[in-house]
PDB file of C-alpha atoms in Angstrom:
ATOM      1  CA  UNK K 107     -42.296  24.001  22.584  1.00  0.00           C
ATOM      2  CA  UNK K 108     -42.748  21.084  25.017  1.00  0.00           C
ATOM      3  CA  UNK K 109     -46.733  20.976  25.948  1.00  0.00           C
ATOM      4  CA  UNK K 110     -47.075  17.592  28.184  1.00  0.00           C
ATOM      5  CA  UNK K 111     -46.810  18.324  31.799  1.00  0.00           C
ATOM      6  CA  UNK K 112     -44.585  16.031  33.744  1.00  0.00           C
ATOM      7  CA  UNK K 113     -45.874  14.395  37.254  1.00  0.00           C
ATOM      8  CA  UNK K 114     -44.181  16.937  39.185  1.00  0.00           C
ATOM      9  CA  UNK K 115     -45.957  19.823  37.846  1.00  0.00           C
ATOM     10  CA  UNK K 116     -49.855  18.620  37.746  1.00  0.00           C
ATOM     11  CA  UNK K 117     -52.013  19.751  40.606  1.00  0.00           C
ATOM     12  CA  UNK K 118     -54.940  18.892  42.535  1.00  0.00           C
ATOM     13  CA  UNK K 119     -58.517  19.666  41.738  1.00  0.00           C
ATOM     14  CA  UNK K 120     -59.176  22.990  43.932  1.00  0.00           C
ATOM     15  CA  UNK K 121     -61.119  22.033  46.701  1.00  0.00           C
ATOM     16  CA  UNK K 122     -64.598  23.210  47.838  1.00  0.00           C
ATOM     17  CA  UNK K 123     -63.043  26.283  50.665  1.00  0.00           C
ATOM     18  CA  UNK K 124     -61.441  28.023  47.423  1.00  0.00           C
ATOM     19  CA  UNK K 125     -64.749  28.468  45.838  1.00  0.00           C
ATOM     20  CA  UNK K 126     -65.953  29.941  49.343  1.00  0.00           C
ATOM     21  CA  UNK K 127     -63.104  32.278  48.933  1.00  0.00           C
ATOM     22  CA  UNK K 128     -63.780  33.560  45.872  1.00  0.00           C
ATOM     23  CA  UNK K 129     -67.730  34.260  46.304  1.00  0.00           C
ATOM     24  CA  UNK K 130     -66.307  36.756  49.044  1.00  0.00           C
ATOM     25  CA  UNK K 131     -63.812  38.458  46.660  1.00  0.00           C
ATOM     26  CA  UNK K 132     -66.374  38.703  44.088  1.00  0.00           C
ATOM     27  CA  UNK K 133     -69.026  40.118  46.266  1.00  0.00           C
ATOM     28  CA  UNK K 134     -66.277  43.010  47.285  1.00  0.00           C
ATOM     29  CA  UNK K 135     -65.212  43.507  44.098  1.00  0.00           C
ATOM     30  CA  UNK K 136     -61.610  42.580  44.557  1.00  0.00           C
ATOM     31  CA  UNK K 137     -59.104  40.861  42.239  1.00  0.00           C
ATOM     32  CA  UNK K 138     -56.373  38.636  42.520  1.00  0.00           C
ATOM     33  CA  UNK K 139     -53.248  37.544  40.039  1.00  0.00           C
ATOM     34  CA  UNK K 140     -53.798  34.249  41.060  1.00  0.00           C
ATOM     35  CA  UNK K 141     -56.788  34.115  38.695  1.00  0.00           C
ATOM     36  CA  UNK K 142     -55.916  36.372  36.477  1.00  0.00           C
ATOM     37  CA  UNK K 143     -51.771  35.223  36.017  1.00  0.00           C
ATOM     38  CA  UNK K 144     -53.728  31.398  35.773  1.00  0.00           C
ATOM     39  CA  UNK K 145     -51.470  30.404  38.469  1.00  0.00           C
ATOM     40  CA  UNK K 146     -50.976  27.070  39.530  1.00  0.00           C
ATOM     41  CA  UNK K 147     -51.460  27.051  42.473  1.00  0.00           C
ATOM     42  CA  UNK K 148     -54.733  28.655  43.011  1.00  0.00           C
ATOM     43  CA  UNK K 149     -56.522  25.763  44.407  1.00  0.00           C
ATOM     44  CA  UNK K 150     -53.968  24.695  46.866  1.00  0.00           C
ATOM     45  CA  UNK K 151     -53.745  28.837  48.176  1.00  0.00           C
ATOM     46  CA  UNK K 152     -57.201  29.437  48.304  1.00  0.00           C
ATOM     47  CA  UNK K 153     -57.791  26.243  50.729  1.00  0.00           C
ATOM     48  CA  UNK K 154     -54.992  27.838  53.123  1.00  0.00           C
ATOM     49  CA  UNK K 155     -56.719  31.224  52.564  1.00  0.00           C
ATOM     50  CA  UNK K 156     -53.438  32.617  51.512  1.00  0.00           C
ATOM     51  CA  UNK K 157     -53.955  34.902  47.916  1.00  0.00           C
ATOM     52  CA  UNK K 158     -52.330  37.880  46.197  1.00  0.00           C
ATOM     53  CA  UNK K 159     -54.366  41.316  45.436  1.00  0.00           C
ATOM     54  CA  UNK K 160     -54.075  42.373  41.986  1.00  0.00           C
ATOM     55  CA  UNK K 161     -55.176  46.336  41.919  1.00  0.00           C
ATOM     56  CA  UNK K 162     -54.704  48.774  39.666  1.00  0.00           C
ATOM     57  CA  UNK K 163     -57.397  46.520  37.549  1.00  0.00           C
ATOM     58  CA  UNK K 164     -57.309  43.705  35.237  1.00  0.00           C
ATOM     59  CA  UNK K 165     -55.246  44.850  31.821  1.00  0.00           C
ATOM     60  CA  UNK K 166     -51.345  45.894  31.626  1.00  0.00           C
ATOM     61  CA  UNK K 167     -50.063  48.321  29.274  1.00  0.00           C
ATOM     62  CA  UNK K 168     -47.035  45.841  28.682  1.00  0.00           C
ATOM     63  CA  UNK K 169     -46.545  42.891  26.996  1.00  0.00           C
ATOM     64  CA  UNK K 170     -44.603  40.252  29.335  1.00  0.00           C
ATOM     65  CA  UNK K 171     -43.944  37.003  26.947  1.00  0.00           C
ATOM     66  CA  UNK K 172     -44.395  35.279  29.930  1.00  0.00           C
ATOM     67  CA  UNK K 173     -47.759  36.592  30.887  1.00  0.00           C
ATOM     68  CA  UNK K 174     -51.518  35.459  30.739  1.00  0.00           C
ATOM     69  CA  UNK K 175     -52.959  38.975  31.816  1.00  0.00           C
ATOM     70  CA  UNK K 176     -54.759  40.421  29.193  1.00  0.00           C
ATOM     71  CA  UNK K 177     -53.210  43.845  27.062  1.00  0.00           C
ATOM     72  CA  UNK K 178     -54.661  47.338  28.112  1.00  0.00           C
ATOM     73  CA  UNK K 179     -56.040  49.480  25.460  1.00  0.00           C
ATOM     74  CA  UNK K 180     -53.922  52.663  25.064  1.00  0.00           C
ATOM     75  CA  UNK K 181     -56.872  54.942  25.907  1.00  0.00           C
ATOM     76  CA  UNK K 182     -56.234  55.704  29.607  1.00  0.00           C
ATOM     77  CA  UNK K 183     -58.821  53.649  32.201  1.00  0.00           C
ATOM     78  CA  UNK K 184     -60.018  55.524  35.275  1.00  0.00           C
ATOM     79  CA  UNK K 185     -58.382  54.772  38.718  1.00  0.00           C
ATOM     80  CA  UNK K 186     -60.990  52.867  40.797  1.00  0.00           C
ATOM     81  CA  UNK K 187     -60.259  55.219  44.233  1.00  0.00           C
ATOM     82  CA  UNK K 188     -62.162  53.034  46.376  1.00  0.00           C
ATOM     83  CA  UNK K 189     -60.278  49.819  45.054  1.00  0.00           C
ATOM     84  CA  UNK K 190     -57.996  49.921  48.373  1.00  0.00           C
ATOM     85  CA  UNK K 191     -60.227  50.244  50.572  1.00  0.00           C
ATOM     86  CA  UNK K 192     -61.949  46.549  49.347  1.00  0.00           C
ATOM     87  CA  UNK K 193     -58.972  45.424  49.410  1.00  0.00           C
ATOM     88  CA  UNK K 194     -58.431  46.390  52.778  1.00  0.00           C
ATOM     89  CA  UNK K 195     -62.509  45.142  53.708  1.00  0.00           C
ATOM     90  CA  UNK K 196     -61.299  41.605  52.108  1.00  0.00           C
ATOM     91  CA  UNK K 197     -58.350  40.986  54.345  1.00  0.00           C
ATOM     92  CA  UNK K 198     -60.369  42.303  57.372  1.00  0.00           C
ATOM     93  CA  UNK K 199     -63.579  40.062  56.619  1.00  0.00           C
ATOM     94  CA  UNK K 200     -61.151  36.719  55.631  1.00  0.00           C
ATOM     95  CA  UNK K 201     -58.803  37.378  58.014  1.00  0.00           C
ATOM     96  CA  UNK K 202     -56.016  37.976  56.238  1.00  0.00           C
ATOM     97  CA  UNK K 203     -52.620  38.337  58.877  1.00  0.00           C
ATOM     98  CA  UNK K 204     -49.793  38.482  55.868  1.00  0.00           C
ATOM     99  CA  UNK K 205     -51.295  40.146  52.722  1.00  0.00           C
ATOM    100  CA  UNK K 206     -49.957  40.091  49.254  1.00  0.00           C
ATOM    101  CA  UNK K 207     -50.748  43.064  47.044  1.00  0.00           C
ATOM    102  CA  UNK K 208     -49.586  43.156  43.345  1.00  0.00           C
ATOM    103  CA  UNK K 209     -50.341  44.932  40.227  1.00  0.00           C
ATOM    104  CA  UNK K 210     -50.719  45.331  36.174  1.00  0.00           C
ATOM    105  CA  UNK K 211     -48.550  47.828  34.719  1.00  0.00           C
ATOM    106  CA  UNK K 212     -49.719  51.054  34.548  1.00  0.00           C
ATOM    107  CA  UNK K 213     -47.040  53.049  32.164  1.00  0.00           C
ATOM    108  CA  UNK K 214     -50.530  55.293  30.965  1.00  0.00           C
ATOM    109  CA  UNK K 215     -50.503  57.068  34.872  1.00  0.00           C
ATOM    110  CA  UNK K 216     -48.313  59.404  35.756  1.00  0.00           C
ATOM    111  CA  UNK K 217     -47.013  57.772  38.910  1.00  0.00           C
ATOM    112  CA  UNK K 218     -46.999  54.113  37.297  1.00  0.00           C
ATOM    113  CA  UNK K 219     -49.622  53.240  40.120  1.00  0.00           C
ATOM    114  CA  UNK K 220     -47.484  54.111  43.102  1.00  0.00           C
ATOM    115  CA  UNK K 221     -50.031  56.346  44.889  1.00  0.00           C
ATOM    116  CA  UNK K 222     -52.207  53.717  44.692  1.00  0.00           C
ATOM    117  CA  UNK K 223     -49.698  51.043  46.703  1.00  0.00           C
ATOM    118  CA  UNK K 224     -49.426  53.490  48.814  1.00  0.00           C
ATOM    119  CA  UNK K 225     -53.493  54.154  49.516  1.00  0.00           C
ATOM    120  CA  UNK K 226     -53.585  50.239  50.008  1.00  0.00           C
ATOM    121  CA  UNK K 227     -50.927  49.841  52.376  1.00  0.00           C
ATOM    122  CA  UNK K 228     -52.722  52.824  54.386  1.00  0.00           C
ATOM    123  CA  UNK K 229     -55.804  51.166  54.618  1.00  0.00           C
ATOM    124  CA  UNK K 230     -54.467  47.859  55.678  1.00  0.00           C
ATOM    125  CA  UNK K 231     -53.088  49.813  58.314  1.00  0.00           C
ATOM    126  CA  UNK K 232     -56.070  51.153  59.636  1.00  0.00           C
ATOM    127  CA  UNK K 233     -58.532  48.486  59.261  1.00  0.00           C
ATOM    128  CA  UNK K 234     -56.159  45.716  59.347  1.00  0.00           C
ATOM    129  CA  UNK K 235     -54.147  46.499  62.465  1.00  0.00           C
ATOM    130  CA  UNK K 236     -51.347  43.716  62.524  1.00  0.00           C
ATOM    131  CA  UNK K 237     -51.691  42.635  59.346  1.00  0.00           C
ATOM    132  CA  UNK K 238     -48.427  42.107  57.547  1.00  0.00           C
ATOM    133  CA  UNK K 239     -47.971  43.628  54.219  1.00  0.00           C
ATOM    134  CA  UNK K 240     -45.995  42.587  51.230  1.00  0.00           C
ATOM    135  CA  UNK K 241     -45.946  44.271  47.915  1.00  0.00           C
ATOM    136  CA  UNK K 242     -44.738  43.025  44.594  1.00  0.00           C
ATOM    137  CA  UNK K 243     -44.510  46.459  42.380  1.00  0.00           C
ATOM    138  CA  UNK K 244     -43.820  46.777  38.404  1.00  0.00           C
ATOM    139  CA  UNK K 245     -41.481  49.594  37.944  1.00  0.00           C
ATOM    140  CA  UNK K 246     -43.540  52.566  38.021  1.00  0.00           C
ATOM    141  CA  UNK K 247     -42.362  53.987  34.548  1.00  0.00           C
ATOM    142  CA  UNK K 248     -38.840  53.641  35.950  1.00  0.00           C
ATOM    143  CA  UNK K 249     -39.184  56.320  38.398  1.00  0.00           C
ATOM    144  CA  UNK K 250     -37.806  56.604  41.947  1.00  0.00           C
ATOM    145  CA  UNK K 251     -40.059  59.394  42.935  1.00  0.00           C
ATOM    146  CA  UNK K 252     -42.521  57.165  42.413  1.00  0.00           C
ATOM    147  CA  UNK K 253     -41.267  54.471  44.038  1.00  0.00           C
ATOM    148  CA  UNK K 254     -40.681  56.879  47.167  1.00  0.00           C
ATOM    149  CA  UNK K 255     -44.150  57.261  47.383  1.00  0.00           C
ATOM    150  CA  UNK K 256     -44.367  54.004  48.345  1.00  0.00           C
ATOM    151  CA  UNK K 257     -41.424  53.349  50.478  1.00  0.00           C
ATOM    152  CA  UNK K 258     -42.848  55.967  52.543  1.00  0.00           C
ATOM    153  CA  UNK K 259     -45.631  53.614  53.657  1.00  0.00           C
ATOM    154  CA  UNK K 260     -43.164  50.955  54.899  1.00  0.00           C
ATOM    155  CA  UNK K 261     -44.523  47.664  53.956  1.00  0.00           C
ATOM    156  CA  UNK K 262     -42.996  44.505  55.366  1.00  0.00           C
ATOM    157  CA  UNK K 263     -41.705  43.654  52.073  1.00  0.00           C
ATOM    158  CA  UNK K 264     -41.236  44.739  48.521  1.00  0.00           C
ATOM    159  CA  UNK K 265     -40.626  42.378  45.975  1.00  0.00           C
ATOM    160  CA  UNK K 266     -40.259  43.150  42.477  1.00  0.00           C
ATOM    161  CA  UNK K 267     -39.468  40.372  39.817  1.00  0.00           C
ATOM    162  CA  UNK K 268     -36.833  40.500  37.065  1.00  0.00           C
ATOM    163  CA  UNK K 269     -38.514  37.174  36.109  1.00  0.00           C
ATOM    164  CA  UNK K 270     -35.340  35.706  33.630  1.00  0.00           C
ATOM    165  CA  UNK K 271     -31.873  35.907  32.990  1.00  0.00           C
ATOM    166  CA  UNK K 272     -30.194  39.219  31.745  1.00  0.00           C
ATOM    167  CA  UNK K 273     -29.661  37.331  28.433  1.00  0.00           C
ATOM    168  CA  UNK K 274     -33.350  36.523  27.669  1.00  0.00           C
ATOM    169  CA  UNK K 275     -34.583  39.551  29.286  1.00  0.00           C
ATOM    170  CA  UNK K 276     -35.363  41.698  26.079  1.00  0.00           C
ATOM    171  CA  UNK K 277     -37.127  38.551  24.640  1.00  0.00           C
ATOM    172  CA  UNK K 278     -39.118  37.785  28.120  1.00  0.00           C
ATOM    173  CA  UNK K 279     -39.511  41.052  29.021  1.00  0.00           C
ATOM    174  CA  UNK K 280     -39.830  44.219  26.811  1.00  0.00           C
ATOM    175  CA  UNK K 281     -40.287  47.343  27.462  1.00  0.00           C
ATOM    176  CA  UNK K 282     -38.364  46.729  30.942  1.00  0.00           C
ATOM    177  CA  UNK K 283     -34.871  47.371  32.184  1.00  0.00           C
ATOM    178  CA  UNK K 284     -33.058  44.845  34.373  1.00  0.00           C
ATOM    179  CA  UNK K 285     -30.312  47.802  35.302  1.00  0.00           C
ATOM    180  CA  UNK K 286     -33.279  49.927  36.653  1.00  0.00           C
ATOM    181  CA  UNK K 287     -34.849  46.571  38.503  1.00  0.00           C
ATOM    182  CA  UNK K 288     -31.354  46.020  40.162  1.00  0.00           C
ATOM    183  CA  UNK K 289     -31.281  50.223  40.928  1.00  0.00           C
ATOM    184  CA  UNK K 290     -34.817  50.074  41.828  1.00  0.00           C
ATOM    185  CA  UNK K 291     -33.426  47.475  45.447  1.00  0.00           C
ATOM    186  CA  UNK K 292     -30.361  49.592  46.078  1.00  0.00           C
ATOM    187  CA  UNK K 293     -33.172  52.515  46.184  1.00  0.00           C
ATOM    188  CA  UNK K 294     -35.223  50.744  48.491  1.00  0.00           C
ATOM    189  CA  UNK K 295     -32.141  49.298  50.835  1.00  0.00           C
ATOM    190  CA  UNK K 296     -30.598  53.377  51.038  1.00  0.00           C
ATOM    191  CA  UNK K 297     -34.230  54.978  51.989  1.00  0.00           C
ATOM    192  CA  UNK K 298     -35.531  52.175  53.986  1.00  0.00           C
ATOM    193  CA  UNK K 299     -33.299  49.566  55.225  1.00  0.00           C
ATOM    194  CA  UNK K 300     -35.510  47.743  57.672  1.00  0.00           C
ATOM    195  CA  UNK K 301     -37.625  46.724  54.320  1.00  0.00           C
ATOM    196  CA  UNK K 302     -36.601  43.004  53.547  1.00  0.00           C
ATOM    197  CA  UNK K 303     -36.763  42.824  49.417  1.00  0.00           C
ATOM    198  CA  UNK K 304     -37.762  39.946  47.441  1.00  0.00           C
ATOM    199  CA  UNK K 305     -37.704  39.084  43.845  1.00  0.00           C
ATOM    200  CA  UNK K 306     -38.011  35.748  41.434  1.00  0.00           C
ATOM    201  CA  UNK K 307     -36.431  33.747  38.751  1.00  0.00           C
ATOM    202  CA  UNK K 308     -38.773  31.485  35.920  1.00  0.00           C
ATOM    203  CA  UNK K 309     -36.891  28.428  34.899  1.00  0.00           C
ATOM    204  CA  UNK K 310     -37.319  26.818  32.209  1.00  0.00           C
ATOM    205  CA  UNK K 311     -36.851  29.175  29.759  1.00  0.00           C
ATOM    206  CA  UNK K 312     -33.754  28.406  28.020  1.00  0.00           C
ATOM    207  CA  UNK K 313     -31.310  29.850  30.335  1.00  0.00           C
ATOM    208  CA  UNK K 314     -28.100  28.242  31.498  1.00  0.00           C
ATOM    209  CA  UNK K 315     -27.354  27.376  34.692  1.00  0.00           C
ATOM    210  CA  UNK K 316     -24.365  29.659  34.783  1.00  0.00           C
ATOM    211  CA  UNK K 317     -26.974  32.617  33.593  1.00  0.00           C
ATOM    212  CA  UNK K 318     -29.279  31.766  36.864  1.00  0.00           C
ATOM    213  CA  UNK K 319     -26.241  31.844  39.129  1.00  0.00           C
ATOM    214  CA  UNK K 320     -24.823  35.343  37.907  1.00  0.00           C
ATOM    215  CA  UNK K 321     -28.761  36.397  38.135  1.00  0.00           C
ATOM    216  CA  UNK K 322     -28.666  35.651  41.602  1.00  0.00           C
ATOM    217  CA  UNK K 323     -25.688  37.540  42.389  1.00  0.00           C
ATOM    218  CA  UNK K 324     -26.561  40.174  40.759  1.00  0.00           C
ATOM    219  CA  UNK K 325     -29.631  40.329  43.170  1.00  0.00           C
ATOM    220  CA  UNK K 326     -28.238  40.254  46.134  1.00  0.00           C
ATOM    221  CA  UNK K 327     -25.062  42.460  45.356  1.00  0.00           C
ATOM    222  CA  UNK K 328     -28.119  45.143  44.931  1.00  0.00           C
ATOM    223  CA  UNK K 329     -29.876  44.793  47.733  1.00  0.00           C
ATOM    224  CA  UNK K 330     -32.177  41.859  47.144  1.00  0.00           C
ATOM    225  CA  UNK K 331     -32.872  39.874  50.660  1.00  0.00           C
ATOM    226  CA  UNK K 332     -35.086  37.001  49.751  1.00  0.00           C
ATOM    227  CA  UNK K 333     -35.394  35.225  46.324  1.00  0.00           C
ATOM    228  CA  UNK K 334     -38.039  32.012  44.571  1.00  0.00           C
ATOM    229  CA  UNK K 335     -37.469  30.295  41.748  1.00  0.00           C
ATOM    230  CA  UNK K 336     -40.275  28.211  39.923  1.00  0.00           C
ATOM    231  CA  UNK K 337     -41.024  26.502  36.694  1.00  0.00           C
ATOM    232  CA  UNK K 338     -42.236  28.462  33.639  1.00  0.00           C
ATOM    233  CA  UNK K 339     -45.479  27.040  32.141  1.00  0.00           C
ATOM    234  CA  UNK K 340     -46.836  29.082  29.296  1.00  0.00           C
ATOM    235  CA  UNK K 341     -49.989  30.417  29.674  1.00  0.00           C
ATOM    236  CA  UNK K 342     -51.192  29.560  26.308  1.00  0.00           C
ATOM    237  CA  UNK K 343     -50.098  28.681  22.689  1.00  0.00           C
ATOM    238  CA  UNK K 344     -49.190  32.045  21.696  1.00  0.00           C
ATOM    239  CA  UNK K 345     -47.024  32.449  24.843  1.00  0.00           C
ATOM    240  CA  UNK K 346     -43.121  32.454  25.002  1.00  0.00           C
ATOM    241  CA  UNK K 347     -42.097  28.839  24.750  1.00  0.00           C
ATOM    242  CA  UNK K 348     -41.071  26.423  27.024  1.00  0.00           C
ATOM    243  CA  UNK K 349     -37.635  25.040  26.647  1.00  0.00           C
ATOM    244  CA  UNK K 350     -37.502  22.443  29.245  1.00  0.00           C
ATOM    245  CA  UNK K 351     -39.245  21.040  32.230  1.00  0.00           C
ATOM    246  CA  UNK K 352     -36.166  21.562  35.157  1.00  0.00           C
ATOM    247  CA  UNK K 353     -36.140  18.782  37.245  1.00  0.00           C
ATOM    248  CA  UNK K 354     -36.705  18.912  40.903  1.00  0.00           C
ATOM    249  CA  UNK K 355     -33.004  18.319  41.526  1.00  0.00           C
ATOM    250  CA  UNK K 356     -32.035  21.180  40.299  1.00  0.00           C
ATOM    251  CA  UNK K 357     -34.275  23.544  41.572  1.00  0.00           C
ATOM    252  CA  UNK K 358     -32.707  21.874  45.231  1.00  0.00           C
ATOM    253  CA  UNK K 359     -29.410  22.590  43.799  1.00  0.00           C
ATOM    254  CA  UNK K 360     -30.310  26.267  42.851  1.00  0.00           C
ATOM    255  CA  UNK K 361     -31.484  26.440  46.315  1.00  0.00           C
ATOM    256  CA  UNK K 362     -28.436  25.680  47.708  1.00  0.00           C
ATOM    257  CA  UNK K 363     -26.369  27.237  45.852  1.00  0.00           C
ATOM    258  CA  UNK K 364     -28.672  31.043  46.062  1.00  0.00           C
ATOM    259  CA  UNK K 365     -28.454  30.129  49.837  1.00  0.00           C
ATOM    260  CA  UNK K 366     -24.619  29.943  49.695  1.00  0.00           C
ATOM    261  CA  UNK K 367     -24.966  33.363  47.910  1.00  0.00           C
ATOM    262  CA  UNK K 368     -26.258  34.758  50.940  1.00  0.00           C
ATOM    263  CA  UNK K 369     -29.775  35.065  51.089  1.00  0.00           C
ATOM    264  CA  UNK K 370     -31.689  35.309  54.027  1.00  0.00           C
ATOM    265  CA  UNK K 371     -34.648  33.257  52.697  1.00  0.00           C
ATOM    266  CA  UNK K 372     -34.920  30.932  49.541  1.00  0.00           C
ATOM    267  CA  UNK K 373     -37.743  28.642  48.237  1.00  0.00           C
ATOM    268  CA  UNK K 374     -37.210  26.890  45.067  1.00  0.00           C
ATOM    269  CA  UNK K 375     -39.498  24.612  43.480  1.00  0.00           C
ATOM    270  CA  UNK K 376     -41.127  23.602  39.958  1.00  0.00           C
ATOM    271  CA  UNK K 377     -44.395  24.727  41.304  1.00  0.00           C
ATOM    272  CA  UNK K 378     -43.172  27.982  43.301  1.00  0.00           C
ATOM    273  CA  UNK K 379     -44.547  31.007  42.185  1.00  0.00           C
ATOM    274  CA  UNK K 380     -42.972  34.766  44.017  1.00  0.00           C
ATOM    275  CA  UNK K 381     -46.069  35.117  46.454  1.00  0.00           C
ATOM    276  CA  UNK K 382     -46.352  31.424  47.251  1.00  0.00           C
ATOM    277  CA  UNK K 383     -46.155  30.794  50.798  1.00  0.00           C
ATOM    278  CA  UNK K 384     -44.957  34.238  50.981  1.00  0.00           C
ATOM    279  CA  UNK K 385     -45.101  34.741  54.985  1.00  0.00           C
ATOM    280  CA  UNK K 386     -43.362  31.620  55.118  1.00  0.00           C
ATOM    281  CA  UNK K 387     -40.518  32.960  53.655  1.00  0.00           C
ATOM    282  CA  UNK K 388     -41.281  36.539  55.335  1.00  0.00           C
ATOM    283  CA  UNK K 389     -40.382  34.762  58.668  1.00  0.00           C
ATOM    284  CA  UNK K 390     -37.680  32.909  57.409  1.00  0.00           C
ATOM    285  CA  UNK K 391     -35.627  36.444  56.236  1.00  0.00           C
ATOM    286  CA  UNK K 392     -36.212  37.249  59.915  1.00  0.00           C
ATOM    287  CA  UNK K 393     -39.421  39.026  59.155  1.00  0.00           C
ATOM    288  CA  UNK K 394     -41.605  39.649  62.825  1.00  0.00           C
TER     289      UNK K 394
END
């Protein structure tokens, strides 16, 4: 496991606005992955007030290799009802014009969280009238009634992330199914077209160039309009290992090359996460 960051990947100190921003999400109650995933980029988002929801609370019943979120017990937690409607107060109060709303898994409800994505995207609507909404969903127990629910909403966007190569995917991964991910765009592109779709690629990992480049196809054969790719940077010791530190060359190169593939929007970067600068890419894809 390689532990020394290069220069490309260390970040500045987050600056004094970011703590602002998170006395207001405290106050309401609302969480975001960008504290709880330990993202990178936290500082640097929170002083462009740009910042992804995490609902559905703080523990996942899955357990992602990749992932700093902490385990869920298997004794079922109550849904917090009210939990989009703060989410909806927080984008109001802030400001909030393109909002980013993720989740945990949630394999112990019956709908894998969807009515709840739904509720959210709802409120926005109501108390957040222009605000753009983007969604980046876990599987919902592999069910497409479920994911109906919240197609029915029509968000902006809906990403969902296969995270790795096909080949590392058990390893990365378990308890997932990159044929259902791949299913779960064509789904989204036969019931509601006008949705752009978005998903995301660690590197890093041990995959092979060749691997990443099938990945992508595979993505946008199915449906998938928009794709990032970032560096992988384990969370902590007991995380999946880092193979390599990918230069910034190659991300550019990936970038090209997923652009020759035929995406409508890429960003590709050691320190690109799937919600960073998300409306950015939103307009790029020809988002309005």
């Amino acid at each position: 496991m390689i532990n020394r960051l290069p220069e490309w990947l260390r970040q500045p100190l987050p600056v004094r606005s970011s703590q602002d921003f998170s006395g207001t999400l405290s106050e309401l109650r609302v969480n975001t992955v960008c504290r709880e995933a330990a993202c990178p980029n936290t500082g640097v988002c929170f002083s462009r007030r740009q910042l992804s929801f995490l609902i559905l609370g703080r523990r996942c019943t899955r357990r992602c290799a990749f992932c700093d979120i902490a385990l869920r017990p298997a004794e079922r937690e109550p849904q917090d009802r009210l939990e989009p409607g703060r989410v909806a107060a927080a984008v109001s109060r802030l400001g909030i014009k393109y909002a980013v709303i993720t989740s945990v898994t949630r394999d112990d409800l019956p709908d894998g969280g969807a009515s709840v994505f739904a509720a959210a995207v709802r409120n926005l609507r109501e108390s957040a009238s222009g605000t753009r909404v983007e969604l980046l969903i876990p599987d919902f127990g592999r069910s497409f009634a479920a994911l109906d629910l919240v197609l029915e909403q029509k968000p902006e966007v809906i990403g969902h992330n296969i995270e790795t190569v096909p080949a590392l995917f058990k390893r990365v991964k378990p308890g997932s199914d990159p044929g259902f991910s791949l299913a779960l765009f064509r789904r989204i592109k036969t019931r509601q077209p006008g949705i752009l779709t978005k998903s995301s690629l660690m590197l890093g990992m041990g995959e092979k160039t060749p691997e990443v480049l099938d990945a992508l196809r595979l993505l946008k054969d199915n449906g998938c309009d928009m794709v990032t790719l970032g560096q992988y940077i384990a969370p902590s010791g007991a995380a999946f290992p880092v193979a390599e530190f990918v230069v910034p060359e190659r991300f550019r190169a990936l970038e090209d090359a997923a652009r020759e593939i035929g995406f409508k929007a890429v960003f590709s970067g050691p320190l690109v996460r799937s919600s960073f600068m998300a409306e950015t890419l939103f307009k790029e894809a020809g988002g309005a």
